[in-house]
Tab-separated table of C-alpha atoms and ligand atoms in Angstrom:
chain	number	residue	atom	x	y	z
A	29	MET	CA	16.716	33.627	-350.847
A	30	THR	CA	18.305	32.793	-347.484
A	31	SER	CA	16.303	31.494	-344.530
A	32	THR	CA	16.809	34.729	-342.565
A	33	SER	CA	15.846	36.989	-345.446
A	34	ARG	CA	14.988	40.635	-344.827
A	35	THR	CA	13.760	42.321	-347.959
A	36	LEU	CA	13.784	45.879	-349.218
A	37	GLY	CA	11.841	47.060	-352.252
A	38	LEU	CA	14.772	48.874	-353.884
A	39	ALA	CA	14.360	51.031	-356.989
A	40	VAL	CA	16.494	53.179	-359.256
A	41	ALA	CA	14.802	56.058	-361.054
A	42	GLN	CA	17.043	56.967	-363.973
A	43	LEU	CA	16.621	60.421	-365.484
A	44	GLY	CA	16.827	61.164	-369.183
A	45	PRO	CA	18.313	64.495	-370.182
A	46	ILE	CA	17.578	67.768	-368.385
A	47	HIS	CA	18.149	70.719	-370.689
A	48	LEU	CA	19.227	74.234	-369.760
A	49	SER	CA	15.703	75.426	-370.542
A	50	ASP	CA	14.001	72.958	-368.135
A	51	THR	CA	12.648	74.431	-364.906
A	52	ARG	CA	13.102	72.851	-361.446
A	53	GLU	CA	9.309	72.457	-361.259
A	54	LYS	CA	9.247	70.439	-364.476
A	55	VAL	CA	12.075	68.193	-363.290
A	56	VAL	CA	10.461	67.652	-359.870
A	57	GLY	CA	7.262	66.644	-361.708
A	58	ARG	CA	9.259	63.899	-363.479
A	59	LEU	CA	10.760	62.759	-360.170
A	60	VAL	CA	7.331	62.596	-358.515
A	61	GLU	CA	5.952	60.565	-361.417
A	62	MET	CA	8.792	58.042	-361.110
A	63	LEU	CA	8.408	57.907	-357.324
A	64	ARG	CA	4.754	56.911	-357.850
A	65	GLU	CA	5.650	54.299	-360.449
A	66	ALA	CA	8.336	52.813	-358.186
A	67	HIS	CA	5.861	52.682	-355.283
A	68	SER	CA	3.261	50.953	-357.463
A	69	ARG	CA	5.918	48.308	-358.280
A	70	GLY	CA	6.702	47.627	-354.629
A	71	ALA	CA	9.547	50.047	-353.958
A	72	GLN	CA	10.177	51.226	-350.411
A	73	PHE	CA	13.282	53.181	-351.407
A	74	VAL	CA	14.061	55.036	-354.656
A	75	THR	CA	17.515	56.106	-355.851
A	76	PHE	CA	17.626	59.251	-358.004
A	77	PRO	CA	20.751	60.546	-359.853
A	78	GLU	CA	23.545	62.988	-358.984
A	79	LEU	CA	22.682	66.683	-359.566
A	80	ALA	CA	19.167	65.477	-360.318
A	81	LEU	CA	17.447	68.863	-360.439
A	82	THR	CA	19.356	70.553	-363.268
A	83	THR	CA	21.418	69.890	-366.347
A	84	PHE	CA	24.990	68.743	-365.595
A	85	PHE	CA	26.116	72.377	-365.325
A	86	PRO	CA	29.829	71.684	-364.468
A	87	ARG	CA	30.327	71.261	-368.213
A	88	TYR	CA	29.869	75.042	-368.567
A	89	TRP	CA	32.289	77.779	-367.492
A	90	MET	CA	30.588	80.666	-365.663
A	91	GLU	CA	31.163	82.963	-362.713
A	92	ASP	CA	30.523	81.239	-359.387
A	93	ALA	CA	27.830	83.755	-358.456
A	94	GLN	CA	25.932	82.991	-361.658
A	95	ALA	CA	26.205	79.248	-361.050
A	96	HIS	CA	25.081	79.619	-357.440
A	97	ALA	CA	22.045	81.667	-358.421
A	98	ARG	CA	20.924	79.311	-361.161
A	99	PHE	CA	21.943	75.783	-360.268
A	100	PHE	CA	22.362	75.512	-356.482
A	101	GLU	CA	19.856	74.769	-353.670
A	102	LYS	CA	19.951	76.902	-350.531
A	103	SER	CA	17.824	74.401	-348.619
A	104	MET	CA	16.645	70.808	-349.012
A	105	PRO	CA	13.741	70.603	-349.281
A	106	GLY	CA	13.207	74.024	-350.832
A	107	PRO	CA	10.132	75.524	-352.464
A	108	ALA	CA	10.610	73.632	-355.757
A	109	THR	CA	11.516	70.269	-354.175
A	110	GLN	CA	8.896	70.243	-351.399
A	111	PRO	CA	6.347	68.357	-353.599
A	112	LEU	CA	8.773	65.416	-353.885
A	113	PHE	CA	9.168	65.241	-350.109
A	114	ASP	CA	5.381	65.545	-349.627
A	115	GLU	CA	4.709	62.718	-352.065
A	116	ALA	CA	7.359	60.507	-350.448
A	117	ARG	CA	5.678	60.980	-347.062
A	118	ARG	CA	2.211	60.350	-348.527
A	119	LEU	CA	3.354	57.120	-350.196
A	120	GLY	CA	5.647	56.055	-347.360
A	121	VAL	CA	8.653	55.729	-349.683
A	122	GLY	CA	12.210	56.797	-348.849
A	123	PHE	CA	14.615	58.184	-351.436
A	124	TYR	CA	18.161	59.369	-352.226
A	125	ILE	CA	18.740	62.437	-354.377
A	126	GLY	CA	21.780	64.414	-355.490
A	127	TYR	CA	21.860	68.208	-355.816
A	128	ALA	CA	24.214	71.195	-355.739
A	129	GLU	CA	24.268	72.568	-352.189
A	130	LEU	CA	24.978	76.198	-351.258
A	131	THR	CA	25.349	76.628	-347.499
A	132	LEU	CA	24.338	79.686	-345.471
A	133	GLU	CA	28.063	80.535	-345.258
A	134	GLY	CA	28.351	80.473	-349.054
A	135	ARG	CA	30.173	77.120	-349.281
A	136	SER	CA	29.279	74.833	-352.170
A	137	PHE	CA	29.208	71.047	-352.354
A	138	ASN	CA	28.068	68.280	-354.674
A	139	THR	CA	25.653	66.725	-352.188
A	140	ALA	CA	23.186	63.874	-351.728
A	141	VAL	CA	20.644	63.157	-349.017
A	142	ILE	CA	18.767	60.094	-347.835
A	143	VAL	CA	15.153	60.883	-347.035
A	144	GLY	CA	13.086	58.586	-344.825
A	145	ARG	CA	9.589	57.243	-345.463
A	146	ASP	CA	8.226	60.054	-343.286
A	147	GLY	CA	9.726	62.653	-345.657
A	148	SER	CA	12.472	63.796	-343.270
A	149	VAL	CA	16.174	64.018	-344.136
A	150	ILE	CA	17.996	61.140	-342.442
A	151	GLY	CA	21.518	61.717	-343.702
A	152	LYS	CA	23.686	63.877	-345.921
A	153	TYR	CA	26.791	63.139	-348.026
A	154	ARG	CA	29.100	65.631	-349.738
A	155	LYS	CA	31.100	64.256	-352.681
A	156	ILE	CA	34.699	63.442	-351.829
A	157	HIS	CA	36.323	62.288	-355.097
A	158	LEU	CA	35.705	65.373	-357.242
A	159	PRO	CA	36.810	64.767	-360.857
A	160	GLY	CA	37.792	67.242	-363.536
A	161	HIS	CA	39.608	70.574	-363.312
A	162	ALA	CA	39.206	74.100	-361.949
A	163	ASP	CA	40.838	76.059	-364.795
A	164	HIS	CA	39.067	77.421	-367.865
A	165	ARG	CA	39.602	75.244	-370.977
A	166	PRO	CA	37.635	77.035	-373.686
A	167	ASP	CA	39.109	74.886	-376.473
A	168	ALA	CA	37.770	71.629	-375.011
A	169	PRO	CA	34.522	70.284	-376.556
A	170	PHE	CA	33.045	70.555	-373.062
A	171	GLN	CA	34.545	71.077	-369.637
A	172	HIS	CA	34.354	69.200	-366.349
A	173	LEU	CA	34.500	71.910	-363.706
A	174	GLU	CA	33.557	70.073	-360.531
A	175	LYS	CA	36.863	71.151	-358.965
A	176	LYS	CA	35.877	74.790	-359.632
A	177	TYR	CA	32.296	74.712	-358.411
A	178	PHE	CA	32.534	72.354	-355.416
A	179	GLU	CA	34.612	71.949	-352.276
A	180	ILE	CA	35.769	68.459	-351.272
A	181	GLY	CA	33.168	66.854	-349.049
A	182	ASP	CA	33.814	67.385	-345.340
A	183	GLN	CA	31.630	64.711	-343.754
A	184	GLY	CA	33.296	61.445	-344.739
A	185	PHE	CA	31.519	58.258	-345.778
A	186	ARG	CA	28.847	57.488	-343.214
A	187	VAL	CA	26.182	54.834	-342.799
A	188	PHE	CA	22.650	55.766	-341.795
A	189	ASP	CA	19.677	53.827	-340.477
A	190	ALA	CA	17.229	54.302	-343.363
A	191	ASP	CA	14.006	52.927	-341.903
A	192	GLY	CA	15.726	49.732	-340.732
A	193	THR	CA	18.288	49.371	-343.551
A	194	ARG	CA	21.948	50.235	-342.985
A	195	MET	CA	22.583	52.509	-345.939
A	196	GLY	CA	25.624	54.370	-347.206
A	197	MET	CA	25.881	56.761	-350.113
A	198	CYS	CA	28.355	58.232	-352.554
A	199	LEU	CA	28.291	60.194	-355.804
A	200	CYS	CA	29.410	59.294	-359.312
A	201	ASN	CA	33.221	59.278	-359.456
A	202	ASP	CA	33.306	57.935	-355.863
A	203	ARG	CA	32.002	54.621	-357.244
A	204	ARG	CA	35.300	53.995	-359.020
A	205	TRP	CA	37.324	54.043	-355.773
A	206	PRO	CA	37.475	50.847	-353.681
A	207	GLU	CA	38.007	52.894	-350.507
A	208	THR	CA	34.466	54.269	-350.825
A	209	TYR	CA	32.735	50.909	-350.459
A	210	ARG	CA	35.230	49.501	-347.938
A	211	VAL	CA	34.843	52.424	-345.533
A	212	LEU	CA	31.067	51.964	-345.745
A	213	ALA	CA	31.288	48.164	-345.392
A	214	LEU	CA	33.460	48.584	-342.281
A	215	GLN	CA	30.415	50.371	-340.821
A	216	SER	CA	28.261	47.360	-341.748
A	217	ALA	CA	26.465	48.971	-344.679
A	218	GLU	CA	23.986	46.644	-346.385
A	219	VAL	CA	23.111	48.947	-349.286
A	220	VAL	CA	25.068	51.683	-351.081
A	221	VAL	CA	23.084	54.138	-353.181
A	222	LEU	CA	24.635	56.482	-355.718
A	223	GLY	CA	23.814	58.758	-358.610
A	224	TYR	CA	26.009	59.624	-361.578
A	225	ASN	CA	26.453	61.880	-364.608
A	226	THR	CA	29.069	60.186	-366.788
A	227	PRO	CA	29.846	61.912	-370.104
A	228	SER	CA	30.150	59.428	-372.975
A	229	PHE	CA	33.333	61.135	-374.142
A	230	ASN	CA	36.545	61.629	-372.226
A	231	ILE	CA	38.200	65.042	-372.503
A	232	ASN	CA	41.587	63.617	-371.474
A	233	TRP	CA	42.134	60.839	-374.012
A	234	ASN	CA	40.476	59.204	-377.000
A	235	GLU	CA	38.673	56.582	-374.913
A	236	PRO	CA	36.541	54.121	-376.923
A	237	ALA	CA	32.935	54.921	-375.990
A	238	HIS	CA	32.092	51.382	-374.875
A	239	LEU	CA	34.754	51.544	-372.147
A	240	ARG	CA	32.743	54.200	-370.308
A	241	THR	CA	29.924	51.741	-369.663
A	242	HIS	CA	32.328	48.841	-369.084
A	243	SER	CA	34.297	50.657	-366.357
A	244	HIS	CA	31.083	51.920	-364.725
A	245	LEU	CA	29.675	48.390	-364.438
A	246	LEU	CA	33.020	46.909	-363.401
A	247	SER	CA	33.301	49.451	-360.582
A	248	VAL	CA	29.850	48.953	-359.085
A	249	GLN	CA	29.896	45.159	-359.464
A	250	ALA	CA	33.327	44.886	-357.816
A	251	GLY	CA	32.270	47.278	-355.040
A	252	ALA	CA	29.170	45.208	-354.311
A	253	TYR	CA	30.907	41.810	-354.350
A	254	GLN	CA	34.057	42.722	-352.406
A	255	ASN	CA	31.989	44.392	-349.707
A	256	CYS	CA	28.975	42.046	-349.528
A	257	LEU	CA	26.385	44.745	-350.177
A	258	TRP	CA	23.705	45.853	-352.580
A	259	VAL	CA	24.493	48.776	-354.887
A	260	ALA	CA	21.810	50.899	-356.554
A	261	ALA	CA	23.283	53.221	-359.202
A	262	ALA	CA	21.146	55.849	-360.964
A	263	ALA	CA	22.242	57.680	-364.118
A	264	LYS	CA	21.275	60.977	-365.582
A	265	CYS	CA	21.774	60.163	-369.234
A	266	GLY	CA	21.086	60.814	-372.888
A	267	SER	CA	21.892	64.048	-374.679
A	268	GLU	CA	21.640	67.218	-372.596
A	269	ASP	CA	21.717	70.081	-375.111
A	270	GLY	CA	23.997	67.972	-377.326
A	271	HIS	CA	26.191	66.563	-374.537
A	272	HIS	CA	25.714	62.808	-374.300
A	273	MET	CA	25.996	60.827	-371.051
A	274	ILE	CA	25.857	57.052	-370.507
A	275	GLY	CA	22.842	55.247	-369.053
A	276	SER	CA	23.046	51.622	-367.800
A	277	SER	CA	21.627	52.329	-364.364
A	278	VAL	CA	21.807	49.126	-362.352
A	279	ILE	CA	20.913	47.352	-359.152
A	280	VAL	CA	23.722	44.956	-358.177
A	281	ALA	CA	23.460	42.151	-355.601
A	282	PRO	CA	26.173	41.257	-353.051
A	283	THR	CA	27.124	38.436	-355.443
A	284	GLY	CA	28.307	41.137	-357.853
A	285	GLU	CA	25.555	40.173	-360.292
A	286	ILE	CA	23.419	42.764	-362.040
A	287	VAL	CA	19.839	42.105	-360.988
A	288	ALA	CA	18.200	44.940	-362.936
A	289	ARG	CA	19.462	47.326	-365.607
A	290	THR	CA	17.827	50.131	-367.560
A	291	LEU	CA	17.338	49.711	-371.295
A	292	SER	CA	16.734	53.304	-372.317
A	293	GLU	CA	18.404	56.694	-372.009
A	294	GLU	CA	15.145	58.232	-370.803
A	295	ASP	CA	13.310	58.449	-367.494
A	296	GLU	CA	13.056	54.794	-366.463
A	297	VAL	CA	12.361	52.937	-363.229
A	298	ILE	CA	13.891	49.583	-362.307
A	299	CYS	CA	12.900	47.814	-359.109
A	300	VAL	CA	13.879	44.639	-357.238
A	301	ARG	CA	13.008	42.905	-353.999
A	302	ALA	CA	16.460	42.991	-352.407
A	303	ASP	CA	17.229	40.264	-349.879
A	304	LEU	CA	19.418	42.147	-347.413
A	305	ALA	CA	20.611	38.873	-345.867
A	306	LEU	CA	22.124	37.757	-349.174
A	307	GLY	CA	25.420	39.343	-348.145
A	308	ASP	CA	25.610	37.323	-344.920
A	309	ASN	CA	27.281	34.267	-346.454
A	310	PHE	CA	29.976	36.490	-347.903
A	311	ARG	CA	30.356	38.438	-344.639
A	312	GLU	CA	30.702	35.193	-342.674
A	313	HIS	CA	33.105	33.399	-345.003
A	314	ILE	CA	35.120	34.738	-347.943
A	315	PHE	CA	34.911	38.379	-346.800
A	316	ASN	CA	34.803	37.879	-343.061
A	317	PHE	CA	36.604	41.146	-342.333
A	318	ALA	CA	37.325	40.456	-338.651
A	319	LYS	CA	38.892	37.107	-339.479
A	320	HIS	CA	40.786	37.784	-342.687
A	321	ARG	CA	41.643	41.482	-343.090
A	322	ARG	CA	45.277	42.407	-342.371
A	323	PRO	CA	45.287	46.174	-341.785
A	324	GLU	CA	48.877	46.000	-340.482
A	325	HIS	CA	49.841	45.437	-344.126
A	326	TYR	CA	47.594	48.155	-345.581
A	327	GLY	CA	49.350	51.189	-344.074
A	328	LEU	CA	50.261	52.745	-347.436
A	329	ILE	CA	46.595	53.161	-348.256
A	330	VAL	CA	46.277	55.944	-345.696
A	331	GLU	CA	49.937	57.042	-345.553
A	332	ARG	CA	50.279	57.784	-349.283
A	333	THR	CA	47.972	59.635	-351.634
A	334	GLY	CA	49.892	59.182	-354.894
A	335	ALA	CA	52.056	56.220	-355.915
A	336	GLY	CA	55.707	56.377	-354.790
A	337	GLU	CA	58.829	54.257	-354.451
A	338	PRO	CA	58.686	50.556	-353.398
A	339	LEU	CA	59.046	50.047	-349.632
B	1152	LIG	N1	30.172	63.392	-362.405
B	1152	LIG	C1	31.258	62.596	-362.347
B	1152	LIG	O1	31.826	62.378	-361.286
B	1152	LIG	N2	31.695	62.072	-363.535
B	1152	LIG	C2	32.866	61.251	-363.651
B	1152	LIG	C3	33.514	61.437	-364.994
B	1152	LIG	C4	34.198	62.729	-365.103
B	1152	LIG	C5	34.516	60.353	-365.290
B	1152	LIG	C6	32.546	59.770	-363.456
B	1152	LIG	O2	33.243	59.126	-362.676
B	1152	LIG	O3	31.657	59.270	-364.109
């Protein structure tokens, strides 16, 4: 620990499977139970997964209206999620949670919020790197229809003051993109929280199963180290109605080291006392952005989307 340490009790509350037959109320009961456990272990902030209230429904093709009626939230908190917000306020614990958002105008996003220790929403993020496809592929073993059900997030990557911690957020596939962490680090983020639903099988190529976990860990560890911040990554995992997703939820330090990792593919809480000053050495030396970054040589990053000809 550094001499100027500032600590945050940081937890990840991994969710085991949520089946099509599970109600919102049942799921919120599981979230509340894990919030209590995290609090009893010293957590001041708890990270829940992406789309944490329902099964990972983008694997199923359906009419948008049917999806909106069954899987989307019209408000956050809403009637089913209010108990989670009430318990957070009672315990004085903040949290991050992902859900499918349907706006008053009928727009739909894959969304996450940061909630403060007083139970109020501090910040919102709408997923930017949407994976998958929008067309119907009935012959695939399962589909990945995020591009059908969600619009691209319209609020950028922002950093919020979460009860004294500079916190950024992203969702699942965003964690694989270096731009995500760098844009947050350039706003002096100290912690990035994220949730994910990562199928164990790839519908695009015959990817060895172990690579799914390898590339997940590689992404979050590199993001943490290269940007001098803590990363808390929460899976929804196990077999949802026969569709398996990876676990390996982790808390990663600014050194890039995994400090805590789940063992199961069930509901499981991991918790650390995160020294927020641990990133300072990196920020002051090897990754002193102001001193060493050379944005005049990075133009292609914003000028080009896909790869093109050499300059
Ligand atoms: N929910 C996701 O964004 N899943 C992606 C899969 C499709 C690769 C992920 O990055 O884990």
